[in-house]
């Protein structure tokens, strides 16, 4: 049987989609190639959130195609995912590309490849909507180099697809479609199977997880569908930890804040994208909350879990963002004291409302704001991480450290990586470690006090 190589760009949702597609191929008898050069089928699972991500994937495909031509090899090439969805047919113009699969059609990929290899079709472009597609990302198979492969004890479970928020900068509602959620029963069944196979930590995934089941399940006894799902997953024996990504600040009601205090498996860590500290910019972005509402969420969470780890996403240089607006973002970051933040320079995405807004911010201003915010975030993170020095923390041991394979790495409940010395038998265990050294976004545990 032919071999397949899948390269993934973008977010954890994309990684999860790629794994489910890889599992389909393996179920059909295909093998997974160790590199694109060795593969009969090369698929790029793409991201559209920033222009840079699209250009990278197109550049990579051209490189693969040129190298294949030099080798006189006949690899079948295809694009999947968000860029495939937004560009569709035009991607067939790329040399050697015969397959374009949209975000609701991942589960058809292996069948289409079969058809193409057998000569039953010359090319396939399928970017149509498909009812029930949110329930098709359920097979698991850790692709080499993926997060799941590194963390053999941790798994990602897709709970919903799509987004209805239509933030003015974001292409996701156009590439991923409207919100659609799987049922609680289906998700719990998938989690149970993973736990039976040795998984200790599950991260629930979706474009906007806090909107989970709004339409399909609704609120019951004052609890959102998402909190109901957390409760149901929490019941699974053998599961130690639950995380989720990405939520929306609008979804942090009292029920969710309170769940952190009530559900011991729910890790005290939250990645809550704020995007800006200025009410004026938040409104232009169509985010649906104010600075004060965001700060209230942080206060509520810290009241329930004072040690909660808090990270965020910020866009700098959104159209119309003034110096005063940007100062508001800096002051919000200082007020919250984030543990880390992913800072993005605004990237114009075609067909989004923000792309045609007046007062686009010059690139050099975006760069300068990015550098200033990054310096502040690094300073705040250093203080937050230094607080762990000489503290005892519990980690779930995930496997060899990415920086030094001779050591192990685990993650605290508040989502900090701790590197320490141990052996393979510790992988998958919950261990208490004492922090002896603090590095850049990494903690180091003292092997002498490991509770073996
Ligand atoms: S909430 Fe906004 S930023 Fe997040 S996926 Fe939806 S539209 Fe995009």
Coordinates of C-alpha atoms and ligand atoms in Angstrom, one line a residue:
X1 CA 0.0 0.0 0.0
X2 CA 1.2 3.6 -0.6
X3 CA 2.6 5.8 2.2
X4 CA 1.2 9.1 3.4
X5 CA 2.9 12.1 4.9
X6 CA 0.8 14.9 6.5
X7 CA 2.3 18.2 7.5
X8 CA 0.2 20.4 9.8
X9 CA 0.2 24.2 10.1
X10 CA -1.6 26.2 12.7
X11 CA -3.5 25.4 15.9
X12 CA -4.2 22.3 18.0
X13 CA -7.5 21.8 16.2
X14 CA -5.5 21.3 13.0
X15 CA -3.1 18.8 14.7
X16 CA -6.1 16.9 15.9
X17 CA -7.7 16.9 12.5
X18 CA -4.5 15.6 10.9
X19 CA -4.3 12.8 13.4
X20 CA -7.8 11.7 12.6
X21 CA -7.1 11.8 8.9
X22 CA -3.9 9.8 9.5
X23 CA -5.9 7.2 11.4
X24 CA -8.2 6.8 8.4
X25 CA -5.3 6.0 6.1
X26 CA -3.8 3.5 8.5
X27 CA -7.2 1.8 8.9
X28 CA -7.2 1.4 5.1
X29 CA -3.7 -0.2 5.2
X30 CA -1.6 2.8 4.1
X31 CA 1.7 3.4 6.0
X32 CA 2.8 6.7 7.4
X33 CA 6.0 8.0 5.7
X34 CA 8.8 9.4 7.8
X35 CA 9.2 12.4 5.5
X36 CA 7.6 14.1 2.5
X37 CA 10.4 12.9 0.2
X38 CA 9.6 9.2 1.1
X39 CA 5.8 9.5 0.7
X40 CA 3.5 8.6 -2.2
X41 CA 0.9 11.0 -0.9
X42 CA 1.8 14.4 0.7
X43 CA -1.0 16.4 2.3
X44 CA -0.6 19.8 3.9
X45 CA -3.2 20.7 6.5
X46 CA -3.3 24.4 6.4
X47 CA -4.1 27.5 8.5
X48 CA -5.6 30.8 7.3
X49 CA -5.5 32.8 10.5
X50 CA -2.6 34.9 9.2
X51 CA -1.4 35.6 5.7
X52 CA 2.1 34.3 6.7
X53 CA 0.7 30.8 7.5
X54 CA -0.9 30.6 4.0
X55 CA 2.2 31.8 2.3
X56 CA 4.3 29.2 4.2
X57 CA 2.0 26.3 3.2
X58 CA 2.0 27.4 -0.5
X59 CA 5.8 27.9 -0.4
X60 CA 6.2 24.4 1.1
X61 CA 4.0 22.8 -1.5
X62 CA 6.0 24.4 -4.3
X63 CA 9.2 23.2 -2.8
X64 CA 7.8 19.6 -2.5
X65 CA 6.5 19.7 -6.0
X66 CA 9.8 21.0 -7.5
X67 CA 11.9 18.4 -5.6
X68 CA 9.5 15.6 -6.7
X69 CA 9.9 16.8 -10.3
X70 CA 13.7 16.6 -10.0
X71 CA 13.4 13.1 -8.5
X72 CA 10.9 12.3 -11.3
X73 CA 8.6 11.0 -8.6
X74 CA 4.8 11.0 -8.9
X75 CA 3.7 11.8 -5.4
X76 CA 0.1 12.8 -5.1
X77 CA -0.1 16.3 -3.5
X78 CA -3.1 17.8 -1.7
X79 CA -4.2 20.7 0.5
X80 CA -6.6 20.2 3.4
X81 CA -8.1 22.5 6.1
X82 CA -8.7 26.2 6.4
X83 CA -6.8 27.5 3.4
X84 CA -8.2 24.7 1.3
X85 CA -11.7 25.8 2.4
X86 CA -11.2 29.5 1.7
X87 CA -9.3 29.1 -1.6
X88 CA -10.8 25.9 -3.0
X89 CA -10.5 25.4 -6.7
X90 CA -7.7 28.0 -7.2
X91 CA -5.3 25.7 -5.3
X92 CA -5.5 23.1 -8.1
X93 CA -3.4 25.6 -10.1
X94 CA -0.4 24.8 -7.9
X95 CA 1.9 22.4 -9.7
X96 CA 1.2 18.7 -8.9
X97 CA -1.8 19.4 -6.6
X98 CA -4.8 17.2 -7.3
X99 CA -6.7 17.3 -4.0
X100 CA -8.3 20.1 -2.1
X101 CA -10.3 19.1 1.0
X102 CA -12.3 21.6 3.1
X103 CA -12.8 21.6 6.9
X104 CA -16.0 19.6 6.9
X105 CA -14.6 16.9 4.6
X106 CA -11.6 15.5 6.5
X107 CA -13.3 12.2 6.9
X108 CA -13.5 11.7 3.1
X109 CA -9.8 12.3 2.5
X110 CA -8.6 8.7 2.4
X111 CA -11.5 7.7 0.0
X112 CA -10.6 10.5 -2.3
X113 CA -6.9 9.6 -2.3
X114 CA -7.9 6.0 -3.1
X115 CA -9.9 7.3 -6.1
X116 CA -7.1 9.5 -7.3
X117 CA -4.4 6.8 -7.0
X118 CA -6.7 4.3 -8.8
X119 CA -7.3 6.8 -11.6
X120 CA -11.0 7.0 -11.0
X121 CA -10.7 10.7 -10.8
X122 CA -8.2 13.3 -12.0
X123 CA -8.7 15.8 -9.2
X124 CA -11.0 16.4 -6.3
X125 CA -12.0 19.7 -4.7
X126 CA -14.5 19.2 -1.9
X127 CA -15.2 22.2 0.3
X128 CA -19.0 21.8 0.7
X129 CA -20.7 21.9 4.1
X130 CA -21.7 18.5 5.5
X131 CA -24.2 18.0 8.2
X132 CA -22.8 16.0 11.1
X133 CA -19.1 16.6 10.2
X134 CA -18.4 17.8 13.7
X135 CA -18.8 14.2 14.8
X136 CA -16.2 12.8 12.4
X137 CA -13.0 13.8 14.1
X138 CA -12.8 10.9 16.6
X139 CA -10.1 8.5 15.5
X140 CA -6.8 8.8 17.4
X141 CA -3.3 8.2 16.1
X142 CA -0.4 10.2 17.3
X143 CA 1.6 11.5 14.3
X144 CA 5.3 11.6 14.8
X145 CA 6.3 15.1 15.9
X146 CA 2.8 16.0 17.0
X147 CA 1.9 17.2 20.5
X148 CA 0.0 13.9 21.1
X149 CA 3.1 11.8 20.2
X150 CA 5.2 13.8 22.6
X151 CA 2.6 13.5 25.3
X152 CA 1.7 9.9 25.4
X153 CA -0.4 10.4 28.4
X154 CA -2.4 13.4 27.2
X155 CA -5.0 13.4 24.4
X156 CA -7.0 16.0 22.6
X157 CA -10.7 15.5 21.9
X158 CA -12.6 17.6 19.5
X159 CA -16.0 18.7 21.0
X160 CA -17.3 21.2 18.5
X161 CA -16.5 22.9 15.2
X162 CA -17.1 26.3 13.9
X163 CA -17.7 29.8 15.4
X164 CA -20.6 32.2 15.3
X165 CA -18.8 35.2 16.9
X166 CA -17.5 36.8 13.6
X167 CA -14.8 38.9 15.2
X168 CA -14.0 41.4 12.5
X169 CA -10.4 40.3 12.1
X170 CA -11.0 36.6 11.9
X171 CA -11.4 34.2 9.0
X172 CA -12.4 31.2 11.1
X173 CA -16.2 31.6 10.8
X174 CA -15.7 31.5 7.0
X175 CA -13.3 28.6 7.0
X176 CA -14.8 26.5 9.8
X177 CA -18.5 27.3 9.4
X178 CA -21.2 27.8 12.0
X179 CA -20.9 26.3 15.5
X180 CA -21.8 22.6 15.6
X181 CA -21.4 20.4 18.7
X182 CA -21.1 16.7 19.3
X183 CA -23.2 15.1 21.9
X184 CA -22.0 14.7 25.5
X185 CA -22.5 10.9 25.2
X186 CA -20.3 10.7 22.1
X187 CA -17.5 12.8 23.7
X188 CA -17.6 10.9 26.9
X189 CA -17.4 7.5 25.1
X190 CA -14.3 8.8 23.2
X191 CA -12.7 10.0 26.4
X192 CA -13.4 6.7 28.1
X193 CA -11.7 4.7 25.3
X194 CA -8.7 7.0 25.6
X195 CA -8.5 6.6 29.4
X196 CA -8.8 2.9 29.0
X197 CA -5.7 3.1 26.7
X198 CA -3.6 4.9 29.3
X199 CA -4.5 8.6 28.8
X200 CA -4.5 10.6 32.0
X201 CA -5.2 14.1 30.8
X202 CA -7.8 15.2 28.2
X203 CA -7.9 18.6 26.5
X204 CA -11.3 19.4 25.1
X205 CA -10.9 21.3 21.8
X206 CA -13.0 23.6 19.7
X207 CA -12.8 27.0 18.0
X208 CA -14.8 28.5 20.9
X209 CA -15.3 25.7 23.4
X210 CA -17.4 27.8 25.8
X211 CA -20.1 27.9 23.2
X212 CA -20.3 24.2 23.2
X213 CA -23.8 22.8 22.9
X214 CA -25.5 26.2 23.2
X215 CA -28.1 25.3 20.5
X216 CA -28.1 21.5 20.8
X217 CA -28.1 21.1 24.6
X218 CA -28.7 24.4 26.3
X219 CA -28.5 25.5 29.9
X220 CA -29.8 23.3 32.6
X221 CA -30.0 24.1 36.4
X222 CA -28.0 27.3 35.7
X223 CA -25.2 25.3 34.1
X224 CA -24.1 25.9 30.5
X225 CA -23.8 22.9 28.2
X226 CA -20.1 23.3 28.4
X227 CA -20.1 23.0 32.2
X228 CA -22.5 20.0 31.9
X229 CA -19.9 18.4 29.6
X230 CA -17.1 19.1 32.0
X231 CA -19.1 17.4 34.8
X232 CA -19.7 14.3 32.6
X233 CA -16.0 14.0 31.6
X234 CA -15.0 14.5 35.2
X235 CA -16.9 11.3 36.1
X236 CA -14.6 9.1 34.1
X237 CA -12.6 6.8 36.5
X238 CA -8.9 6.9 35.8
X239 CA -8.9 10.3 34.2
X240 CA -6.7 12.6 36.3
X241 CA -6.9 16.0 34.5
X242 CA -9.1 18.0 32.3
X243 CA -8.1 21.1 30.3
X244 CA -9.8 22.9 27.4
X245 CA -8.9 25.4 24.6
X246 CA -9.9 27.9 23.3
X247 CA -12.6 29.5 25.4
X248 CA -14.1 33.0 24.7
X249 CA -14.3 35.5 27.6
X250 CA -18.1 35.7 27.0
X251 CA -18.4 32.0 28.0
X252 CA -16.9 32.6 31.5
X253 CA -20.1 32.7 33.4
X254 CA -20.3 32.1 37.2
X255 CA -21.1 28.4 36.5
X256 CA -17.7 27.9 34.8
X257 CA -15.7 29.9 37.4
X258 CA -17.4 27.9 40.1
X259 CA -16.6 24.6 38.3
X260 CA -12.9 25.2 38.9
X261 CA -13.6 25.0 42.6
X262 CA -16.0 22.1 42.4
X263 CA -14.3 19.7 39.9
X264 CA -10.9 18.7 41.2
X265 CA -9.8 17.2 37.8
X266 CA -10.3 20.5 36.1
X267 CA -6.8 22.0 36.0
X268 CA -6.4 25.6 37.4
X269 CA -5.2 27.0 34.1
X270 CA -7.0 29.1 31.6
X271 CA -6.0 30.5 28.2
X272 CA -8.5 33.4 27.7
X273 CA -7.9 35.4 24.6
X274 CA -8.4 39.1 25.4
X275 CA -7.0 40.5 22.1
X276 CA -7.0 44.2 23.3
X277 CA -7.2 46.2 26.6
X278 CA -9.1 49.0 24.9
X279 CA -12.9 49.1 24.9
X280 CA -12.9 51.1 21.7
X281 CA -10.8 48.4 19.9
X282 CA -12.7 45.5 21.5
X283 CA -15.8 47.0 20.0
X284 CA -14.2 47.4 16.6
X285 CA -13.1 43.8 16.8
X286 CA -16.7 42.7 17.7
X287 CA -15.4 40.8 20.7
X288 CA -18.6 41.2 22.7
X289 CA -17.1 42.1 26.1
X290 CA -15.4 45.1 27.7
X291 CA -12.1 45.5 29.5
X292 CA -13.9 45.6 32.8
X293 CA -15.9 42.5 32.1
X294 CA -12.6 40.7 31.2
X295 CA -11.0 41.9 34.4
X296 CA -14.0 40.7 36.4
X297 CA -13.6 37.2 35.0
X298 CA -9.9 37.2 36.1
X299 CA -11.0 38.4 39.6
X300 CA -13.7 35.6 39.8
X301 CA -11.2 32.9 38.7
X302 CA -8.5 34.1 41.1
X303 CA -11.1 34.2 43.9
X304 CA -11.8 30.5 43.3
X305 CA -8.3 29.4 42.4
X306 CA -5.6 31.9 43.5
X307 CA -2.8 29.9 41.8
X308 CA -4.6 29.7 38.5
X309 CA -2.2 30.0 35.5
X310 CA -3.5 32.6 33.0
X311 CA -2.4 33.1 29.4
X312 CA -3.9 35.1 26.6
X313 CA -3.8 36.1 22.9
X314 CA -3.3 39.8 22.0
X315 CA -3.5 41.4 18.6
X316 CA -1.4 44.6 18.2
X317 CA -1.9 47.1 15.4
X318 CA -5.6 46.4 14.8
X319 CA -7.0 49.0 12.4
X320 CA -7.6 52.3 14.2
X321 CA -5.6 51.2 17.3
X322 CA -4.0 54.4 18.6
X323 CA -1.1 54.8 21.0
X324 CA -3.7 55.4 23.8
X325 CA -5.5 52.2 22.9
X326 CA -2.2 50.3 23.0
X327 CA -1.3 51.8 26.4
X328 CA -4.6 50.3 27.6
X329 CA -3.5 46.9 26.5
X330 CA -0.2 47.3 28.3
X331 CA -2.0 48.4 31.4
X332 CA -4.4 45.5 31.2
X333 CA -1.4 43.1 30.9
X334 CA 0.2 44.7 34.0
X335 CA -3.1 44.5 35.9
X336 CA -3.8 40.8 35.1
X337 CA -0.1 39.7 35.4
X338 CA -0.4 37.0 32.8
X339 CA 1.8 34.0 32.9
X340 CA 2.3 34.3 29.2
X341 CA 0.7 35.7 26.1
X342 CA 0.8 35.0 22.4
X343 CA 1.1 38.3 20.7
X344 CA 0.2 38.7 17.0
X345 CA 0.7 41.6 14.7
X346 CA -2.6 42.3 13.0
X347 CA -2.7 40.5 9.7
X348 CA -5.2 41.6 7.0
X349 CA -7.4 38.6 6.0
X350 CA -9.3 39.0 2.8
X351 CA -13.1 39.2 3.1
X352 CA -13.0 40.0 6.8
X353 CA -14.6 43.4 7.8
X354 CA -11.3 44.6 9.5
X355 CA -9.4 44.3 6.2
X356 CA -11.3 47.2 4.7
X357 CA -11.5 49.3 7.9
X358 CA -9.9 52.8 7.7
X359 CA -6.7 53.7 9.6
X360 CA -4.8 50.5 9.0
X361 CA -1.7 50.7 11.3
X362 CA 1.6 50.8 9.4
X363 CA 3.7 47.7 9.6
X364 CA 6.6 49.4 11.5
X365 CA 4.1 50.5 14.2
X366 CA 2.8 47.0 14.5
X367 CA 6.4 45.8 14.9
X368 CA 7.2 48.4 17.5
X369 CA 4.0 47.6 19.6
X370 CA 4.7 43.9 19.3
X371 CA 8.2 44.4 20.7
X372 CA 7.0 46.5 23.6
X373 CA 4.3 44.2 24.6
X374 CA 6.5 41.2 24.3
X375 CA 9.1 42.8 26.6
X376 CA 6.4 43.5 29.2
X377 CA 4.9 39.9 28.9
X378 CA 8.4 38.4 29.4
X379 CA 9.0 40.6 32.4
X380 CA 5.7 39.6 34.0
X381 CA 6.3 36.0 33.2
X382 CA 9.7 36.1 34.8
X383 CA 8.1 37.3 38.0
X384 CA 5.3 34.7 37.9
X385 CA 7.8 31.9 37.2
X386 CA 10.2 33.0 39.9
X387 CA 7.4 32.6 42.4
X388 CA 7.7 28.8 41.9
X389 CA 11.3 28.7 43.2
X390 CA 11.5 26.3 46.1
X391 CA 7.8 25.5 45.8
X392 CA 6.5 21.9 45.5
X393 CA 4.4 21.3 42.5
X394 CA 2.6 18.2 41.1
X395 CA 3.3 17.3 37.5
X396 CA 1.9 14.8 35.1
X397 CA 5.0 13.3 33.5
X398 CA 4.6 13.5 29.7
X399 CA 7.8 12.0 28.4
X400 CA 11.3 13.0 27.4
X401 CA 12.1 16.7 27.6
X402 CA 12.0 18.5 24.2
X403 CA 15.2 20.4 25.2
X404 CA 17.2 17.5 26.5
X405 CA 15.9 14.0 25.7
X406 CA 17.9 12.5 28.6
X407 CA 15.6 14.2 31.0
X408 CA 11.8 14.0 31.5
X409 CA 9.3 16.7 31.3
X410 CA 5.9 17.1 33.0
X411 CA 3.3 19.8 33.3
X412 CA 1.9 21.4 36.5
X413 CA -1.8 21.8 36.9
X414 CA -1.4 25.5 36.1
X415 CA 0.3 24.5 32.8
X416 CA 4.0 25.1 33.5
X417 CA 6.6 22.8 32.0
X418 CA 8.9 21.2 34.6
X419 CA 12.1 19.4 33.5
X420 CA 13.6 16.8 35.8
X421 CA 15.6 13.6 35.9
X422 CA 13.7 10.4 36.0
X423 CA 13.2 7.2 34.0
X424 CA 10.7 5.8 31.5
X425 CA 8.7 4.2 34.2
X426 CA 7.7 7.6 35.5
X427 CA 5.9 8.5 32.2
X428 CA 2.2 8.9 32.9
X429 CA 2.7 9.3 36.6
X430 CA 1.6 12.2 38.8
X431 CA 4.7 13.3 40.7
X432 CA 5.5 15.9 43.3
X433 CA 8.7 17.9 42.5
X434 CA 10.5 20.7 44.2
X435 CA 11.4 23.6 41.9
X436 CA 15.2 24.3 42.2
X437 CA 15.7 26.5 39.2
X438 CA 13.7 28.7 37.0
X439 CA 14.5 29.2 33.3
X440 CA 12.7 31.0 30.5
X441 CA 9.1 29.6 30.6
X442 CA 10.5 26.4 32.1
X443 CA 10.9 25.2 35.7
X444 CA 13.5 22.7 36.8
X445 CA 12.7 20.1 39.5
X446 CA 15.3 18.7 41.9
X447 CA 15.8 15.0 41.2
X448 CA 17.0 14.5 44.8
X449 CA 13.6 15.0 46.3
X450 CA 11.6 13.1 43.6
X451 CA 9.1 11.0 45.6
X452 CA 10.1 7.7 44.2
Ligands
LIG1 S1 -14.2 33.9 18.6 FE1 -13.5 35.4 17.2 S2 -11.3 35.0 17.1 FE2 -12.2 33.2 18.0 S3 -12.6 31.8 16.2 FE3 -14.5 33.0 16.6 S4 -14.4 34.7 15.2 FE4 -12.3 33.9 15.4

